[in-house]
Amino acid sequence: MLSRGGAVVTVSASSAVSATLFNPQNPNQFICLFKHNSDKKKSNCYNKSFISSPVYGSVKKAFVRSSSSARRMEVPSRFVVRASAQPLKNADQLIDSVETFIFDCDGVIWKGDKLIDGVPETLDMLRSKGKRLVFVTNNSTKSRKQYGKKFETLGLNVSEEEIFASSFAAAAYLKSIDFPKDKKVYVIGEDGILKELELAGFQYLGGPEDGSKKIELKPGFLMEHDHDVGAVVVGFDRYFNYYKIQYGTLCIRENPGCLFIATNRDAVTHLTDAQEWAGGGSMVGALCGSTQREPLVVGKPSTFMMDYLANKFGILKSQICMVGDRLDTDILFGQNGGCKTLLVLSGVTSLSMLQNPNNSIQPDFYTNKISDFLSLKAATV
């Protein structure tokens, strides 16, 4: 996988070829290229660019799909051919090929508050083989410390230093750009974001306490907002309401240079193990609609967290395997970072979704759940 802008070409047993080009520096930008078989080609497109494709041996029209603007972008002409995902058959081979495993949490380690079968034994086995384990979640409702307590409650021995939530990523990003300490952050989200901002030394307002606020729409009513807000951070929020939408909108639209930051754009999440629930992307989408702006995303599939982890632990990205249950966040996160990728079918993505001809995001391997590391290991001895 290319570490900078590049294309993924997926080849299936039916001789169909599809190609998707993405821009890792802006994961909202994808180039929907060609779907081709022996008798037909088709492109689903928006803005024109041109790239040289070895698939067809000549210059073909590609199209940039960008939710933020209709700007032209330059695209490299190199392609990497990626075969359709293979079922994981030799776990030892994958384990021995990397130093670090990055695990998503929801749908991989647990669902809601229920631990997925075989997780403790699998993590113990990987640690016994000297593997570094890191846990990355797009769920911003908890801080790293709070997630540490959740791991402990579920009987898992995981240190705070091994946990990276998108709530932490938001605070880490603001630190990385030297966000002025005299500016404030308006939070549409829950306690996890507030705690991480506080630990990082940033002033904030909003959060759960604004969940009870209402707007009385009387003739001539003008809603005031704090002009010292220099960033609006939006994450999953069970206390989301119209007051927060309007307040965040005013800050982004009227405060000069105000940043619009999203912890993630996940469509759904696992609040319980019984069903899927609307995710943080629904809150972010409301602000996109009202501001007509696209956010900077600090969670998966943005490369910010991957770069942060690689720098913090001194890890070569080629020595990392990203394990997740979502194609458009977890797997794309790993691929954008140049890592090996393993999709588990214990969460959002089903086998039929993975093998759907319209899906162009293909992990290196897939398996049912992470405890397959144990059974597949035994089967290959």
CSV table of C-alpha atoms in Angstrom, one decimal:
chain,number,residue,atom,x,y,z
A,1,MET,CA,0.0,0.0,0.0
A,2,LEU,CA,1.3,3.4,-0.9
A,3,SER,CA,2.1,5.6,2.1
A,4,ARG,CA,1.3,8.7,0.1
A,5,GLY,CA,-1.6,9.2,-2.4
A,6,GLY,CA,-2.1,6.0,-4.4
A,7,ALA,CA,-4.6,3.6,-5.8
A,8,VAL,CA,-5.8,0.2,-4.7
A,9,VAL,CA,-6.7,-2.2,-7.5
A,10,THR,CA,-8.8,-5.2,-6.3
A,11,VAL,CA,-8.9,-8.4,-8.4
A,12,SER,CA,-11.6,-11.0,-7.9
A,13,ALA,CA,-12.0,-14.5,-9.1
A,14,SER,CA,-14.5,-13.3,-11.6
A,15,SER,CA,-11.8,-11.3,-13.4
A,16,ALA,CA,-13.4,-8.1,-12.4
A,17,VAL,CA,-11.1,-5.3,-11.6
A,18,SER,CA,-12.0,-2.2,-9.5
A,19,ALA,CA,-9.7,0.6,-8.4
A,20,THR,CA,-10.1,3.2,-5.7
A,21,LEU,CA,-7.7,6.1,-5.3
A,22,PHE,CA,-7.5,7.8,-1.9
A,23,ASN,CA,-5.6,10.7,-0.5
A,24,PRO,CA,-4.3,9.8,3.0
A,25,GLN,CA,-3.7,13.4,3.9
A,26,ASN,CA,-7.5,13.9,3.5
A,27,PRO,CA,-9.3,10.6,4.1
A,28,ASN,CA,-12.5,12.2,2.9
A,29,GLN,CA,-11.2,12.3,-0.6
A,30,PHE,CA,-11.5,9.1,-2.7
A,31,ILE,CA,-11.1,8.7,-6.4
A,32,CYS,CA,-13.7,6.3,-7.7
A,33,LEU,CA,-11.9,4.8,-10.7
A,34,PHE,CA,-13.0,1.9,-12.9
A,35,LYS,CA,-14.9,-1.3,-12.5
A,36,HIS,CA,-14.0,-3.5,-15.4
A,37,ASN,CA,-14.6,-7.0,-16.6
A,38,SER,CA,-14.4,-8.7,-20.0
A,39,ASP,CA,-17.2,-6.8,-21.6
A,40,LYS,CA,-17.8,-3.6,-19.8
A,41,LYS,CA,-16.2,-0.7,-17.9
A,42,LYS,CA,-17.8,1.8,-15.8
A,43,SER,CA,-16.9,4.8,-13.7
A,44,ASN,CA,-18.8,6.6,-11.0
A,45,CYS,CA,-17.4,10.0,-10.9
A,46,TYR,CA,-17.5,13.6,-9.9
A,47,ASN,CA,-14.4,15.8,-10.6
A,48,LYS,CA,-12.0,15.0,-13.4
A,49,SER,CA,-8.3,14.2,-13.0
A,50,PHE,CA,-6.0,12.2,-15.1
A,51,ILE,CA,-3.7,9.3,-14.1
A,52,SER,CA,-1.8,6.7,-16.0
A,53,SER,CA,-3.2,3.2,-15.3
A,54,PRO,CA,-1.1,0.1,-16.0
A,55,VAL,CA,-4.4,-1.8,-15.7
A,56,TYR,CA,-5.4,-0.5,-19.1
A,57,GLY,CA,-2.0,0.6,-20.3
A,58,SER,CA,-3.0,4.1,-21.3
A,59,VAL,CA,-4.2,7.3,-19.8
A,60,LYS,CA,-7.7,6.9,-18.4
A,61,LYS,CA,-10.0,9.4,-16.8
A,62,ALA,CA,-10.3,9.2,-13.1
A,63,PHE,CA,-12.5,11.2,-10.8
A,64,VAL,CA,-12.0,12.7,-7.4
A,65,ARG,CA,-14.8,12.3,-5.0
A,66,SER,CA,-14.4,15.0,-2.5
A,67,SER,CA,-17.0,16.0,0.0
A,68,SER,CA,-15.2,19.3,0.9
A,69,SER,CA,-14.8,21.0,-2.5
A,70,ALA,CA,-14.5,20.6,-6.2
A,71,ARG,CA,-10.8,21.4,-6.3
A,72,ARG,CA,-8.5,19.6,-8.7
A,73,MET,CA,-5.9,17.4,-7.0
A,74,GLU,CA,-2.7,16.0,-8.5
A,75,VAL,CA,-2.7,12.2,-8.5
A,76,PRO,CA,0.4,10.0,-8.8
A,77,SER,CA,0.3,7.5,-11.7
A,78,ARG,CA,1.5,4.5,-9.6
A,79,PHE,CA,-0.8,1.7,-8.8
A,80,VAL,CA,-0.5,-1.1,-6.4
A,81,VAL,CA,-2.4,-4.3,-7.2
A,82,ARG,CA,-4.1,-5.8,-4.2
A,83,ALA,CA,-5.8,-9.1,-4.5
A,84,SER,CA,-9.1,-9.7,-2.8
A,85,ALA,CA,-8.8,-10.4,1.0
A,86,GLN,CA,-7.7,-13.9,1.9
A,87,PRO,CA,-9.0,-16.0,4.8
A,88,LEU,CA,-6.4,-16.2,7.6
A,89,LYS,CA,-5.1,-19.7,7.5
A,90,ASN,CA,-1.7,-19.5,9.1
A,91,ALA,CA,-1.8,-17.3,12.2
A,92,ASP,CA,1.8,-18.0,13.2
A,93,GLN,CA,3.0,-16.6,9.9
A,94,LEU,CA,1.2,-13.3,10.4
A,95,ILE,CA,2.1,-13.1,14.1
A,96,ASP,CA,5.8,-13.6,13.3
A,97,SER,CA,5.8,-11.0,10.5
A,98,VAL,CA,5.0,-8.0,12.8
A,99,GLU,CA,6.1,-6.5,16.1
A,100,THR,CA,3.0,-4.6,17.0
A,101,PHE,CA,-0.7,-5.3,16.8
A,102,ILE,CA,-3.1,-2.4,16.9
A,103,PHE,CA,-6.6,-3.5,17.9
A,104,ASP,CA,-9.9,-1.6,17.4
A,105,CYS,CA,-12.1,-2.1,20.5
A,106,ASP,CA,-15.8,-2.0,19.7
A,107,GLY,CA,-16.6,-5.1,17.7
A,108,VAL,CA,-13.1,-6.6,18.1
A,109,ILE,CA,-12.4,-6.7,21.9
A,110,TRP,CA,-16.0,-6.1,23.1
A,111,LYS,CA,-19.5,-5.3,22.0
A,112,GLY,CA,-21.2,-2.8,24.3
A,113,ASP,CA,-20.1,-4.0,27.8
A,114,LYS,CA,-19.8,-7.7,26.8
A,115,LEU,CA,-16.3,-9.1,26.1
A,116,ILE,CA,-16.0,-11.1,22.9
A,117,ASP,CA,-15.2,-14.8,23.5
A,118,GLY,CA,-11.5,-15.8,23.6
A,119,VAL,CA,-10.1,-12.3,23.8
A,120,PRO,CA,-8.1,-12.6,27.1
A,121,GLU,CA,-6.4,-15.8,26.0
A,122,THR,CA,-5.5,-14.3,22.6
A,123,LEU,CA,-4.0,-11.2,24.1
A,124,ASP,CA,-2.0,-13.3,26.7
A,125,MET,CA,-0.6,-15.4,23.8
A,126,LEU,CA,0.5,-12.4,21.8
A,127,ARG,CA,2.2,-10.8,24.9
A,128,SER,CA,3.9,-14.1,25.6
A,129,LYS,CA,5.4,-13.9,22.1
A,130,GLY,CA,6.8,-10.5,22.8
A,131,LYS,CA,4.3,-8.5,20.7
A,132,ARG,CA,3.4,-4.9,21.6
A,133,LEU,CA,-0.3,-4.4,21.9
A,134,VAL,CA,-2.0,-1.1,21.3
A,135,PHE,CA,-5.8,-0.4,21.5
A,136,VAL,CA,-7.3,2.3,19.3
A,137,THR,CA,-10.9,3.4,19.4
A,138,ASN,CA,-12.9,6.0,17.6
A,139,ASN,CA,-15.3,6.2,20.6
A,140,SER,CA,-14.6,9.5,22.3
A,141,THR,CA,-17.0,9.2,25.2
A,142,LYS,CA,-14.2,8.1,27.5
A,143,SER,CA,-10.7,9.3,28.3
A,144,ARG,CA,-7.8,6.9,28.3
A,145,LYS,CA,-8.0,6.6,32.0
A,146,GLN,CA,-11.7,5.8,31.8
A,147,TYR,CA,-11.0,3.2,29.1
A,148,GLY,CA,-8.4,1.7,31.4
A,149,LYS,CA,-11.1,1.1,34.0
A,150,LYS,CA,-13.3,-0.5,31.3
A,151,PHE,CA,-10.6,-3.0,30.4
A,152,GLU,CA,-10.0,-3.7,34.1
A,153,THR,CA,-13.8,-4.3,34.6
A,154,LEU,CA,-13.7,-6.8,31.7
A,155,GLY,CA,-10.8,-8.6,33.3
A,156,LEU,CA,-8.1,-7.4,30.8
A,157,ASN,CA,-4.8,-6.2,32.0
A,158,VAL,CA,-4.2,-3.1,29.7
A,159,SER,CA,-2.2,-0.1,30.7
A,160,GLU,CA,-3.3,3.5,30.0
A,161,GLU,CA,-0.2,3.9,27.8
A,162,GLU,CA,-1.5,1.2,25.5
A,163,ILE,CA,-4.9,2.9,24.9
A,164,PHE,CA,-5.5,5.6,22.3
A,165,ALA,CA,-9.1,6.9,22.1
A,166,SER,CA,-10.2,9.6,19.6
A,167,SER,CA,-10.9,11.9,22.7
A,168,PHE,CA,-7.1,11.8,23.4
A,169,ALA,CA,-6.4,12.3,19.7
A,170,ALA,CA,-8.4,15.5,19.6
A,171,ALA,CA,-6.3,16.9,22.5
A,172,ALA,CA,-3.1,15.6,21.1
A,173,TYR,CA,-3.8,17.2,17.7
A,174,LEU,CA,-4.4,20.6,19.4
A,175,LYS,CA,-1.1,20.3,21.2
A,176,SER,CA,0.7,19.3,18.0
A,177,ILE,CA,-0.4,22.6,16.3
A,178,ASP,CA,0.4,24.7,19.4
A,179,PHE,CA,-3.3,25.7,19.8
A,180,PRO,CA,-3.2,29.0,21.8
A,181,LYS,CA,-3.8,28.5,25.5
A,182,ASP,CA,-5.8,31.8,25.6
A,183,LYS,CA,-8.4,30.3,23.1
A,184,LYS,CA,-11.2,28.0,24.1
A,185,VAL,CA,-12.6,24.7,22.7
A,186,TYR,CA,-16.3,24.2,22.3
A,187,VAL,CA,-17.2,20.5,22.8
A,188,ILE,CA,-20.1,18.7,21.3
A,189,GLY,CA,-19.4,15.4,22.9
A,190,GLU,CA,-19.1,13.6,26.2
A,191,ASP,CA,-16.9,13.5,29.3
A,192,GLY,CA,-13.9,11.7,27.6
A,193,ILE,CA,-13.1,14.8,25.4
A,194,LEU,CA,-13.4,17.2,28.4
A,195,LYS,CA,-11.1,15.1,30.5
A,196,GLU,CA,-8.4,14.8,27.8
A,197,LEU,CA,-8.6,18.6,27.0
A,198,GLU,CA,-8.2,19.3,30.8
A,199,LEU,CA,-5.2,17.1,31.0
A,200,ALA,CA,-3.7,18.8,28.0
A,201,GLY,CA,-4.2,22.2,29.7
A,202,PHE,CA,-6.9,23.6,27.3
A,203,GLN,CA,-9.9,25.7,28.3
A,204,TYR,CA,-13.2,24.3,27.2
A,205,LEU,CA,-16.9,24.8,27.4
A,206,GLY,CA,-20.0,22.8,26.3
A,207,GLY,CA,-20.1,19.0,26.7
A,208,PRO,CA,-22.8,17.2,28.6
A,209,GLU,CA,-24.0,20.2,30.6
A,210,ASP,CA,-25.2,21.9,27.4
A,211,GLY,CA,-27.5,18.9,26.8
A,212,SER,CA,-30.2,20.3,28.9
A,213,LYS,CA,-30.1,23.8,27.3
A,214,LYS,CA,-33.0,24.9,25.1
A,215,ILE,CA,-33.5,27.8,22.8
A,216,GLU,CA,-36.7,29.9,23.0
A,217,LEU,CA,-37.3,31.1,19.5
A,218,LYS,CA,-38.9,34.5,20.1
A,219,PRO,CA,-39.2,37.3,17.5
A,220,GLY,CA,-35.8,39.1,17.2
A,221,PHE,CA,-34.0,36.5,19.4
A,222,LEU,CA,-30.2,36.5,18.8
A,223,MET,CA,-28.1,33.7,20.3
A,224,GLU,CA,-24.8,34.9,21.8
A,225,HIS,CA,-21.6,32.8,21.6
A,226,ASP,CA,-18.1,33.1,23.0
A,227,HIS,CA,-15.8,34.8,20.5
A,228,ASP,CA,-12.7,33.3,22.2
A,229,VAL,CA,-13.6,29.8,20.9
A,230,GLY,CA,-10.9,28.8,18.5
A,231,ALA,CA,-11.9,25.2,17.9
A,232,VAL,CA,-15.1,23.2,17.9
A,233,VAL,CA,-14.6,19.5,18.6
A,234,VAL,CA,-17.4,17.1,17.7
A,235,GLY,CA,-17.7,13.5,18.9
A,236,PHE,CA,-20.3,11.0,19.8
A,237,ASP,CA,-22.9,12.7,22.0
A,238,ARG,CA,-25.9,11.1,23.6
A,239,TYR,CA,-26.9,14.6,24.8
A,240,PHE,CA,-26.9,16.1,21.3
A,241,ASN,CA,-29.5,18.9,20.8
A,242,TYR,CA,-30.3,21.9,18.7
A,243,TYR,CA,-28.6,24.3,21.2
A,244,LYS,CA,-25.3,22.6,20.5
A,245,ILE,CA,-25.8,22.6,16.8
A,246,GLN,CA,-26.4,26.3,16.8
A,247,TYR,CA,-23.6,27.2,19.2
A,248,GLY,CA,-21.1,25.2,17.3
A,249,THR,CA,-22.3,26.6,14.0
A,250,LEU,CA,-21.9,30.2,15.3
A,251,CYS,CA,-18.4,29.5,16.5
A,252,ILE,CA,-17.2,27.9,13.2
A,253,ARG,CA,-18.9,30.4,10.9
A,254,GLU,CA,-18.3,33.7,12.9
A,255,ASN,CA,-15.1,33.2,14.8
A,256,PRO,CA,-12.1,34.0,12.5
A,257,GLY,CA,-9.9,30.9,12.1
A,258,CYS,CA,-12.1,28.6,14.2
A,259,LEU,CA,-11.2,25.0,13.7
A,260,PHE,CA,-13.8,22.3,13.0
A,261,ILE,CA,-12.4,19.0,14.4
A,262,ALA,CA,-14.2,15.6,14.4
A,263,THR,CA,-13.1,12.7,16.5
A,264,ASN,CA,-14.5,10.4,13.9
A,265,ARG,CA,-17.3,10.0,11.3
A,266,ASP,CA,-18.4,6.5,12.2
A,267,ALA,CA,-21.9,5.9,10.9
A,268,VAL,CA,-22.8,3.4,13.6
A,269,THR,CA,-21.5,2.2,17.0
A,270,HIS,CA,-22.0,-0.6,19.5
A,271,LEU,CA,-23.7,0.9,22.6
A,272,THR,CA,-25.1,-2.5,23.3
A,273,ASP,CA,-24.5,-6.0,21.9
A,274,ALA,CA,-28.1,-6.2,20.7
A,275,GLN,CA,-28.0,-3.9,17.7
A,276,GLU,CA,-26.1,-1.1,16.0
A,277,TRP,CA,-26.7,2.5,17.1
A,278,ALA,CA,-26.2,5.8,15.3
A,279,GLY,CA,-22.6,6.8,15.6
A,280,GLY,CA,-20.5,10.0,15.9
A,281,GLY,CA,-20.8,10.6,12.2
A,282,SER,CA,-24.4,11.6,12.7
A,283,MET,CA,-23.4,14.5,15.0
A,284,VAL,CA,-20.6,15.6,12.7
A,285,GLY,CA,-23.0,15.5,9.7
A,286,ALA,CA,-25.3,18.0,11.4
A,287,LEU,CA,-22.5,20.5,11.7
A,288,CYS,CA,-21.3,19.9,8.2
A,289,GLY,CA,-24.8,20.7,7.0
A,290,SER,CA,-25.1,23.9,9.0
A,291,THR,CA,-21.6,25.3,8.4
A,292,GLN,CA,-21.1,23.9,4.8
A,293,ARG,CA,-17.6,23.0,6.0
A,294,GLU,CA,-15.8,19.7,6.3
A,295,PRO,CA,-14.0,18.8,9.6
A,296,LEU,CA,-10.5,17.8,10.2
A,297,VAL,CA,-10.8,14.2,11.4
A,298,VAL,CA,-8.3,13.0,14.0
A,299,GLY,CA,-9.6,9.5,14.5
A,300,LYS,CA,-9.5,6.6,12.1
A,301,PRO,CA,-9.0,6.5,9.1
A,302,SER,CA,-7.0,9.7,9.4
A,303,THR,CA,-3.3,9.0,9.6
A,304,PHE,CA,-2.8,11.3,12.6
A,305,MET,CA,-3.1,8.6,15.3
A,306,MET,CA,-1.0,6.2,13.3
A,307,ASP,CA,1.8,8.8,12.9
A,308,TYR,CA,1.5,9.6,16.6
A,309,LEU,CA,1.8,6.0,17.6
A,310,ALA,CA,4.7,5.3,15.3
A,311,ASN,CA,6.6,8.2,16.7
A,312,LYS,CA,5.8,7.6,20.3
A,313,PHE,CA,6.8,3.9,20.3
A,314,GLY,CA,9.4,4.1,17.5
A,315,ILE,CA,7.6,1.5,15.4
A,316,LEU,CA,8.2,0.9,11.8
A,317,LYS,CA,4.7,1.0,10.2
A,318,SER,CA,5.6,-2.1,8.1
A,319,GLN,CA,5.9,-4.0,11.4
A,320,ILE,CA,2.4,-3.2,12.5
A,321,CYS,CA,-0.8,-5.2,11.9
A,322,MET,CA,-4.1,-3.3,12.2
A,323,VAL,CA,-6.9,-5.5,13.4
A,324,GLY,CA,-10.5,-4.1,13.1
A,325,ASP,CA,-14.1,-4.8,12.2
A,326,ARG,CA,-14.7,-1.8,9.9
A,327,LEU,CA,-13.5,-1.5,6.3
A,328,ASP,CA,-13.9,2.3,6.0
A,329,THR,CA,-12.2,3.2,9.3
A,330,ASP,CA,-10.0,0.4,10.7
A,331,ILE,CA,-8.8,-1.3,7.5
A,332,LEU,CA,-8.4,2.0,5.6
A,333,PHE,CA,-6.6,3.4,8.7
A,334,GLY,CA,-4.1,0.5,8.5
A,335,GLN,CA,-3.7,0.8,4.7
A,336,ASN,CA,-3.3,4.6,4.8
A,337,GLY,CA,-0.5,4.0,7.3
A,338,GLY,CA,1.3,1.3,5.3
A,339,CYS,CA,0.5,-1.5,7.7
A,340,LYS,CA,-0.7,-5.1,7.3
A,341,THR,CA,-4.4,-5.4,7.9
A,342,LEU,CA,-6.7,-8.1,9.4
A,343,LEU,CA,-10.5,-7.8,9.3
A,344,VAL,CA,-12.5,-9.6,11.9
A,345,LEU,CA,-16.2,-10.4,11.3
A,346,SER,CA,-17.2,-10.1,14.9
A,347,GLY,CA,-18.4,-6.5,14.5
A,348,VAL,CA,-19.9,-4.3,11.8
A,349,THR,CA,-18.6,-6.0,8.6
A,350,SER,CA,-20.0,-9.3,7.4
A,351,LEU,CA,-18.4,-11.6,4.9
A,352,SER,CA,-21.0,-10.6,2.3
A,353,MET,CA,-20.2,-6.9,2.8
A,354,LEU,CA,-16.5,-7.7,2.4
A,355,GLN,CA,-17.0,-9.7,-0.8
A,356,ASN,CA,-19.6,-7.4,-2.3
A,357,PRO,CA,-18.4,-6.4,-5.8
A,358,ASN,CA,-19.0,-2.7,-4.9
A,359,ASN,CA,-16.5,-2.9,-2.0
A,360,SER,CA,-13.0,-1.8,-3.0
A,361,ILE,CA,-11.4,-1.8,0.4
A,362,GLN,CA,-9.7,-5.1,0.8
A,363,PRO,CA,-7.7,-6.1,3.9
A,364,ASP,CA,-4.8,-8.5,3.6
A,365,PHE,CA,-6.6,-11.1,5.6
A,366,TYR,CA,-10.0,-11.8,7.3
A,367,THR,CA,-11.2,-14.1,10.0
A,368,ASN,CA,-14.2,-14.5,12.3
A,369,LYS,CA,-12.7,-13.1,15.5
A,370,ILE,CA,-9.3,-12.5,17.1
A,371,SER,CA,-9.4,-15.8,19.1
A,372,ASP,CA,-9.0,-17.5,15.7
A,373,PHE,CA,-5.3,-16.7,16.3
A,374,LEU,CA,-5.4,-19.6,18.9
A,375,SER,CA,-7.3,-22.2,16.8
A,376,LEU,CA,-5.5,-21.4,13.6
A,377,LYS,CA,-2.2,-21.5,15.4
A,378,ALA,CA,-3.0,-25.0,16.7
A,379,ALA,CA,-4.2,-26.1,13.3
A,380,THR,CA,-0.9,-25.3,11.6
A,381,VAL,CA,1.4,-27.0,14.2
